PDB file of C-alpha atoms in Angstrom:
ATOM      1  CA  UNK A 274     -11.335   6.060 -24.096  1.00  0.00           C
ATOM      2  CA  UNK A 275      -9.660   6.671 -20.868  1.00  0.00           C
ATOM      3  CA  UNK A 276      -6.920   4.088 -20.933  1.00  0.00           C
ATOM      4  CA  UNK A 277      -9.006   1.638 -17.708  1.00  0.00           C
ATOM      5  CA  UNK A 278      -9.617  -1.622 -17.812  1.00  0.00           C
ATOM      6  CA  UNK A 279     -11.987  -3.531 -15.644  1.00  0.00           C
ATOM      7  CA  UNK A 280      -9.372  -3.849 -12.928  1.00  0.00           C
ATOM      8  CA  UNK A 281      -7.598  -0.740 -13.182  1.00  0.00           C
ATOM      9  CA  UNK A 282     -11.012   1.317 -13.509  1.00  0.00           C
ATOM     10  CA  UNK A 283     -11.587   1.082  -9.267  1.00  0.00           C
ATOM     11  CA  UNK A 284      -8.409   3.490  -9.062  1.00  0.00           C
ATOM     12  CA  UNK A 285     -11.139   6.531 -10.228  1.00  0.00           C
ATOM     13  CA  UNK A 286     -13.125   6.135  -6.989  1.00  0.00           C
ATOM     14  CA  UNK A 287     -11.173   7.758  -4.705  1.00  0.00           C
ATOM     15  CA  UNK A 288     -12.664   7.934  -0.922  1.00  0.00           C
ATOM     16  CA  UNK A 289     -14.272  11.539  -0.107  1.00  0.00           C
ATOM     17  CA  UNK A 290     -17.823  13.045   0.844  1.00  0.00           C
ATOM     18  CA  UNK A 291     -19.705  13.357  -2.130  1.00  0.00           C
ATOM     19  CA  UNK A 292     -23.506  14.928  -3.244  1.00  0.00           C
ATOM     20  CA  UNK A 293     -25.600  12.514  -5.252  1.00  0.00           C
ATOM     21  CA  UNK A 294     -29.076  13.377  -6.538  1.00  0.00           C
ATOM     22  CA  UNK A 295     -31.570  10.364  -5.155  1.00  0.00           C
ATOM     23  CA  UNK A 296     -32.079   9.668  -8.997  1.00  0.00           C
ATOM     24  CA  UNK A 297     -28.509   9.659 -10.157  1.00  0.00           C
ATOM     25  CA  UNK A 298     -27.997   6.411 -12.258  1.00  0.00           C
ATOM     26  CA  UNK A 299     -24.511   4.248 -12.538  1.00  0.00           C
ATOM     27  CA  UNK A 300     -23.605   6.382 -15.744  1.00  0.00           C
ATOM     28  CA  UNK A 301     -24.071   9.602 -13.920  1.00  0.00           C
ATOM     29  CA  UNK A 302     -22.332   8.175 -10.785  1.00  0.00           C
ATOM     30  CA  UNK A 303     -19.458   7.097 -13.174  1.00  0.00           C
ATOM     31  CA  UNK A 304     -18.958  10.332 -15.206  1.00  0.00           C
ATOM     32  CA  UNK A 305     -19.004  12.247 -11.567  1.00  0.00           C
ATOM     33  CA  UNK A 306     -16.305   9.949 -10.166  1.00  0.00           C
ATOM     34  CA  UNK A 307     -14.661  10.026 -13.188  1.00  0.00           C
ATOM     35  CA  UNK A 308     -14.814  13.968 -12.902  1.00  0.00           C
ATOM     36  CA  UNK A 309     -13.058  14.076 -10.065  1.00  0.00           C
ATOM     37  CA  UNK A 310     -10.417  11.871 -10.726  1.00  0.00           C
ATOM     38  CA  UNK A 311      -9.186  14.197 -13.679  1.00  0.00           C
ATOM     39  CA  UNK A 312      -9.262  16.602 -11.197  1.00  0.00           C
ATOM     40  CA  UNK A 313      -7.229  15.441  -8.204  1.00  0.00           C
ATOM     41  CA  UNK A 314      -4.626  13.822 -10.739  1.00  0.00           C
ATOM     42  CA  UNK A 315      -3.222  17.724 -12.028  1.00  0.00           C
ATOM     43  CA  UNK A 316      -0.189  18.215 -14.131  1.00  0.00           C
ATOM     44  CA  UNK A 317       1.277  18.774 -11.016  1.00  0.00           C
ATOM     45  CA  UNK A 318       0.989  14.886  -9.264  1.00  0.00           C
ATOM     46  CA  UNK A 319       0.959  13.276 -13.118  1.00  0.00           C
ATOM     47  CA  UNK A 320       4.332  15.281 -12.884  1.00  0.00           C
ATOM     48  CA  UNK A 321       5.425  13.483  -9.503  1.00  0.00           C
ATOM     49  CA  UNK A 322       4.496  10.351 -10.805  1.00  0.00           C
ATOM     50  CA  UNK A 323       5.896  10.250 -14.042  1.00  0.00           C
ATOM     51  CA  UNK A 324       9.530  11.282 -12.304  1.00  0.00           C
ATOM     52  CA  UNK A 325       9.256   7.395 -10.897  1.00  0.00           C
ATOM     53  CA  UNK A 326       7.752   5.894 -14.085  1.00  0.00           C
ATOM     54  CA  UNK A 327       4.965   5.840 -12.792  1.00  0.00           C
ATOM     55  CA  UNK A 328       1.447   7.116 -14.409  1.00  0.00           C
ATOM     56  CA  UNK A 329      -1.672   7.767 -12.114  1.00  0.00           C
ATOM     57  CA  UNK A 330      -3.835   4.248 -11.810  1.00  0.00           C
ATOM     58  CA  UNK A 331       0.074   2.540 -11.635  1.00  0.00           C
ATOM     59  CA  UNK A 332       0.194   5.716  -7.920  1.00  0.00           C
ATOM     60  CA  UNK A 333      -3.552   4.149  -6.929  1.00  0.00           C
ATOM     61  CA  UNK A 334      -2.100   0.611  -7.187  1.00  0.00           C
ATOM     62  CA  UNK A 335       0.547   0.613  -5.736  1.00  0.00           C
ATOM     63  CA  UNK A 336      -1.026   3.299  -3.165  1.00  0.00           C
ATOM     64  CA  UNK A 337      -3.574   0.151  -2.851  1.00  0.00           C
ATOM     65  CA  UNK A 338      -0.963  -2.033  -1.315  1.00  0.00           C
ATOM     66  CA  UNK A 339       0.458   0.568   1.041  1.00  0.00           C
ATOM     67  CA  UNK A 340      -2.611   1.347   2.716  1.00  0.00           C
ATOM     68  CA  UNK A 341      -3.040  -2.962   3.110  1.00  0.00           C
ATOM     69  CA  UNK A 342       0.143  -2.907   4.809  1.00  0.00           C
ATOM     70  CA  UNK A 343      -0.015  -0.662   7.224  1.00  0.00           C
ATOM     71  CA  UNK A 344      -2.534   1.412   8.628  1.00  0.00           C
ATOM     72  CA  UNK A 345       0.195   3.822  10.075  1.00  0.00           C
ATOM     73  CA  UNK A 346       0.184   7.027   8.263  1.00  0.00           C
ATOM     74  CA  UNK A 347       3.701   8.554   9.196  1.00  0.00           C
ATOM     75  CA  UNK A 348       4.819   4.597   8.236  1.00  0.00           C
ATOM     76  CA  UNK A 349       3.313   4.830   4.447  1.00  0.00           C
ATOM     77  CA  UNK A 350       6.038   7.128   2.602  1.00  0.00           C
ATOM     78  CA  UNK A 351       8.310   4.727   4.062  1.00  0.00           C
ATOM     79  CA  UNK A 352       6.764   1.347   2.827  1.00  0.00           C
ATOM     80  CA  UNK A 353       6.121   3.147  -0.675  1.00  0.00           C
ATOM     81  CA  UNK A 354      10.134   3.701  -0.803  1.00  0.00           C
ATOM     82  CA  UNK A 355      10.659  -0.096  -0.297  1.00  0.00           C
ATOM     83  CA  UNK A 356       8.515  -1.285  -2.902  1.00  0.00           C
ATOM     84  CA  UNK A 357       9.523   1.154  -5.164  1.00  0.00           C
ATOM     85  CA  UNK A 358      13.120  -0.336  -4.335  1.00  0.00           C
ATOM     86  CA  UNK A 359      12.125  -3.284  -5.652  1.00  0.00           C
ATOM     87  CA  UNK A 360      10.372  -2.520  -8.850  1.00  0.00           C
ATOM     88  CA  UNK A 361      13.912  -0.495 -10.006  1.00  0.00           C
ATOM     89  CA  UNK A 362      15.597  -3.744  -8.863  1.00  0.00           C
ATOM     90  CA  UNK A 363      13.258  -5.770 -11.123  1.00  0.00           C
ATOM     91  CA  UNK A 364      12.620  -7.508  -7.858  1.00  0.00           C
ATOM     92  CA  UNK A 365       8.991  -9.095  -7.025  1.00  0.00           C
ATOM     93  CA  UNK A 366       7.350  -7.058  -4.518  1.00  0.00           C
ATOM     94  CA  UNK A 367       5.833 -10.162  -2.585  1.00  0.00           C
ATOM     95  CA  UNK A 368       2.927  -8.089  -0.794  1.00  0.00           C
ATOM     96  CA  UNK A 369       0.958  -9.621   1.549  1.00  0.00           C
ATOM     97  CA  UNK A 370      -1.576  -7.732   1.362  1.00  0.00           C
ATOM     98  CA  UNK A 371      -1.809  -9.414  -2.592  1.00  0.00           C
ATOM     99  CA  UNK A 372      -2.096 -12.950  -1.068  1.00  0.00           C
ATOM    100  CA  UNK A 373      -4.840 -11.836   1.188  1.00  0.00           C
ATOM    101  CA  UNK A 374      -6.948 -10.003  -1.531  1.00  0.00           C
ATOM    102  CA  UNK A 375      -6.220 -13.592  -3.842  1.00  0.00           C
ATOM    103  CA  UNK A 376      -7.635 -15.477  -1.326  1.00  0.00           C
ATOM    104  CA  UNK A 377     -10.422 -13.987  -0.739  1.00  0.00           C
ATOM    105  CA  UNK A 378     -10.667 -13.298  -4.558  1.00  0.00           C
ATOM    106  CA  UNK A 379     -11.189 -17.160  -4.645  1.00  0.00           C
ATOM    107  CA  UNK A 380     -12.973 -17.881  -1.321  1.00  0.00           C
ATOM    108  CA  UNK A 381     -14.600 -14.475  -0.382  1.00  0.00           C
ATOM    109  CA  UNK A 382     -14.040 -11.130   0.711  1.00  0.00           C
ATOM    110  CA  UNK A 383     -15.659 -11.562   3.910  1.00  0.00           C
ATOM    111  CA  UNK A 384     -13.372 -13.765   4.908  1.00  0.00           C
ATOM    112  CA  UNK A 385     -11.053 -12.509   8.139  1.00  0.00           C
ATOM    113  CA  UNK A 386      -7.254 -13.718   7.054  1.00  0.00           C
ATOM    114  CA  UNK A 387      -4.928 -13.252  10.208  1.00  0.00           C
ATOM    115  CA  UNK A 388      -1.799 -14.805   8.880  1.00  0.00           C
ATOM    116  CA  UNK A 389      -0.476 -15.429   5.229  1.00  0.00           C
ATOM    117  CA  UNK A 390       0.585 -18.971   5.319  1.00  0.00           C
ATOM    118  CA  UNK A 391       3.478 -20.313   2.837  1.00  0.00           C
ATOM    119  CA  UNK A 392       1.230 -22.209   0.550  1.00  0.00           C
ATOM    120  CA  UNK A 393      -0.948 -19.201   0.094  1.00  0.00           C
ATOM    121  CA  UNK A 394       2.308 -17.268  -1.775  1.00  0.00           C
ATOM    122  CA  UNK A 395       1.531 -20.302  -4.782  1.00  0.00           C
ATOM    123  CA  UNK A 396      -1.724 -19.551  -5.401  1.00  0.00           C
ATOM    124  CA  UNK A 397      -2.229 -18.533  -9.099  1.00  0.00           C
ATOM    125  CA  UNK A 398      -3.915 -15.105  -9.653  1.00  0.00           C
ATOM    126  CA  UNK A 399      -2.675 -11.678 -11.477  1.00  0.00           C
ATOM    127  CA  UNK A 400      -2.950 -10.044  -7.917  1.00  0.00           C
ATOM    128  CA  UNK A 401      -0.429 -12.388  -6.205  1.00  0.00           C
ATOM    129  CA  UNK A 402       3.078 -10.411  -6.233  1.00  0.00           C
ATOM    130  CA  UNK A 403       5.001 -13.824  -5.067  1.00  0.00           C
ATOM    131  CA  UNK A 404       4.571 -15.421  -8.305  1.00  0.00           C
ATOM    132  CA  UNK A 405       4.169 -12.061 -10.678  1.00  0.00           C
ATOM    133  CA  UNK A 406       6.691  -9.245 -11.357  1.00  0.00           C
ATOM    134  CA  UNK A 407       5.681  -6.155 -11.148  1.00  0.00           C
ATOM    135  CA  UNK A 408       2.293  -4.176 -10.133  1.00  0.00           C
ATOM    136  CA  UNK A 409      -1.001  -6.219  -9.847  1.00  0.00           C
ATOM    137  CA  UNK A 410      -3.637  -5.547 -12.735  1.00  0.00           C
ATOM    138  CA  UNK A 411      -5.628  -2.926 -10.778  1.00  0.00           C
ATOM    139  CA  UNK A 412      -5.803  -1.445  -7.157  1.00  0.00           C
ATOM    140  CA  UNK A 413      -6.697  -4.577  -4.330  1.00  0.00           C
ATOM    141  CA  UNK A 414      -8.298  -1.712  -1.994  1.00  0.00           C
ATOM    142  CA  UNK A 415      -9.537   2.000  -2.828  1.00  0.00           C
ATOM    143  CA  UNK A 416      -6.701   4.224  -1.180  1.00  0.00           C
ATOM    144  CA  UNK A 417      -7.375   7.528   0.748  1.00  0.00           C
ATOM    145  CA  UNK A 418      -5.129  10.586  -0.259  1.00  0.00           C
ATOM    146  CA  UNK A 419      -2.981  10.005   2.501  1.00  0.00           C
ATOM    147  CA  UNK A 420      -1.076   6.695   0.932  1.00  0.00           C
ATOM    148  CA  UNK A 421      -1.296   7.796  -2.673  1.00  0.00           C
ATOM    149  CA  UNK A 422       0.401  10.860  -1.390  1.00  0.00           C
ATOM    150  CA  UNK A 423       2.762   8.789   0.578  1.00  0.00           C
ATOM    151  CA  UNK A 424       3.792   7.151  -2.821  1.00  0.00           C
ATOM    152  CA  UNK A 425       4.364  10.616  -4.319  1.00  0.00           C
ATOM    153  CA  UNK A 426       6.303  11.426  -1.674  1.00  0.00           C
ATOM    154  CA  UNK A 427       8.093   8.699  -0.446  1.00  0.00           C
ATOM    155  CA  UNK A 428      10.649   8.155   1.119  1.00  0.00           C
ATOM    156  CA  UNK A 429      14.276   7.440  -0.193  1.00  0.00           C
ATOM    157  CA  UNK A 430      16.298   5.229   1.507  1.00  0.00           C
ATOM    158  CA  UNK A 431      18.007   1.446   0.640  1.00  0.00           C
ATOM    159  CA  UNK A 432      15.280  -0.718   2.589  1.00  0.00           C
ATOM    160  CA  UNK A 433      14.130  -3.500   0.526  1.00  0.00           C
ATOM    161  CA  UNK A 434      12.233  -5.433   3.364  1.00  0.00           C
ATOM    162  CA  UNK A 435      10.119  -5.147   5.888  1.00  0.00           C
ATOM    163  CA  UNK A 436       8.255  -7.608   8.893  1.00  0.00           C
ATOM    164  CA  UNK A 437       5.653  -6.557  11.890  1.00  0.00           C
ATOM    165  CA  UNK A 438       7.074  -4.905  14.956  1.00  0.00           C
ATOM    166  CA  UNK A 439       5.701  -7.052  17.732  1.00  0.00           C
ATOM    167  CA  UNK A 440       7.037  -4.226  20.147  1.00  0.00           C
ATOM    168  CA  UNK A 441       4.913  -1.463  18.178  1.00  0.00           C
ATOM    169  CA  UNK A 442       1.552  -2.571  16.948  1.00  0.00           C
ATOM    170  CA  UNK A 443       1.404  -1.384  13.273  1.00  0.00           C
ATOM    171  CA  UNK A 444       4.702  -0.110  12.619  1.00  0.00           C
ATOM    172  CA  UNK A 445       7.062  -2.495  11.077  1.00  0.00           C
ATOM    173  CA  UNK A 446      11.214  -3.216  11.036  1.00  0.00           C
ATOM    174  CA  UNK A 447      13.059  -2.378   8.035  1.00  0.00           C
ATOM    175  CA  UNK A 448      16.315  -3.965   6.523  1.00  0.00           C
ATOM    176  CA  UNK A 449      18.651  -3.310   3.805  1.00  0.00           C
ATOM    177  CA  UNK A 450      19.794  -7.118   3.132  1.00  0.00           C
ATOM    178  CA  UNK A 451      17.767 -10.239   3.450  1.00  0.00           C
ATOM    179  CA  UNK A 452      20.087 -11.969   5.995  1.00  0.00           C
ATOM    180  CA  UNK A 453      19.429  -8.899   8.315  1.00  0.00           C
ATOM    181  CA  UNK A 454      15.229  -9.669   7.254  1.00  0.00           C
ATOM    182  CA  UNK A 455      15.715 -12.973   8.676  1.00  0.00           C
ATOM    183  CA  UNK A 456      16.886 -12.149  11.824  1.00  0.00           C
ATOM    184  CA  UNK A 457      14.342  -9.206  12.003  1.00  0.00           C
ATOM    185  CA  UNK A 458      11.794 -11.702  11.178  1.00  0.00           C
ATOM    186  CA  UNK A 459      12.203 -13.979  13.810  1.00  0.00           C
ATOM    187  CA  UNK A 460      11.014 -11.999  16.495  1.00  0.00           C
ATOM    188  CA  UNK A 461       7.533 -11.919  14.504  1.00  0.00           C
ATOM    189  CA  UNK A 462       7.210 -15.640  14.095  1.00  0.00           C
ATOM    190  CA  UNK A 463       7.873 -16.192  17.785  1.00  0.00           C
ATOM    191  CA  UNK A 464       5.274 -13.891  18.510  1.00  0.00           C
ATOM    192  CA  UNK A 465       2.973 -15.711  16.006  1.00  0.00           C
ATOM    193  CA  UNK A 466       3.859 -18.990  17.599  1.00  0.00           C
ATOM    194  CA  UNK A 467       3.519 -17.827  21.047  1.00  0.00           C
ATOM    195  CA  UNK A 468      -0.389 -16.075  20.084  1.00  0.00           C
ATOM    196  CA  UNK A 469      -1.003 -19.623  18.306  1.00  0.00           C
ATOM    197  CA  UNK A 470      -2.052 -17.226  15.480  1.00  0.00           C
ATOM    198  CA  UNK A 471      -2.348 -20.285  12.631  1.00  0.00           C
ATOM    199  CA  UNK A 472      -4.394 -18.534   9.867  1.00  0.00           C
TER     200      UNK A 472
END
């Protein structure tokens, strides 16, 4: 009755301090969750998001992927703008962050991935955004305020990719064409190579 599936339900549980009764069952926990959601998505944000097509759990998944990319604050609005450049482009958004939740989707969420290798982009699951167009089913991570805001409010601008900054831990280079990508992803595949960072 509220529109969720079983993957798009986790975008209700949104990180905060909460008070829980000792005896509060999963129903109770649900409905209070649930609760809170309807509150923090007000006419106002449903507003924001629906002047990017957008409806709230659509925000919390893509919000998701943000927060995977980077853990840079300031960084977020910006990221937000370039995948949002690519779903008006029709483009795939080929996250990273969606290979790394499909493998360990497959072989284990404890698992520590350092590098997304090419044959990892192949591997068949709704999550992976280098073989699916479009948002994943449901969020891969629960995202704070801070990066669903930054998709509210992101920034505009013509990037459409992105790569690590070896020179800034956790901020990334941007680029407007793929040729200029390329050269700005060199520089993070040296750096790779150099590290002998293999997976």
């Amino acid at each position: 009755k509220n529109s969720l599936t079983k993957e798009s339900v986790f975008a209700i549980f949104l990180p905060n301090t909460y008070e829980f009764y000792w005896n509060t069952n999963a129903d109770q926990f649900r409905d209070k969750m649930l609760k809170y959601y309807k509150m923090f998505w007000n006419s106002s944000r449903i507003d924001k998001a629906k002047s990017y097509g957008l409806n709230p759990v659509e925000v919390s998944v893509l919000a998701s992927i943000v927060q995977r990319e980077t853990p840079k604050v300031d960084e977020r609005p910006t990221i937000s703008g370039v995948y949002f450049n690519r779903l008006k482009k029709r483009m795939k958004l080929q996250a990273d962050p969606t290979v790394v939740y499909t493998i360990k989707e497959k072989k284990g969420f404890d698992k520590k991935i350092r590098r997304v290798l090419y044959r990892d982009l192949k591997i068949k699951s709704p999550y992976n955004t280098y073989i699916n167009r479009g948002l994943p089913p449901g969020p891969i991570y629960m995202p704070d305020f801070s990066s669903i805001e930054s998709v509210l409010e992101m920034e505009t601008h013509e990037y459409l990719f992105f790569v690590a900054d070896v020179k800034r831990p956790g901020y990334h280079i941007f680029a407007k064409t793929y040729r200029q990508h390329n050269k700005n992803k060199r520089q993070y595949t040296n750096w790779l190579k150099k590290n002998n960072i293999r997976r």
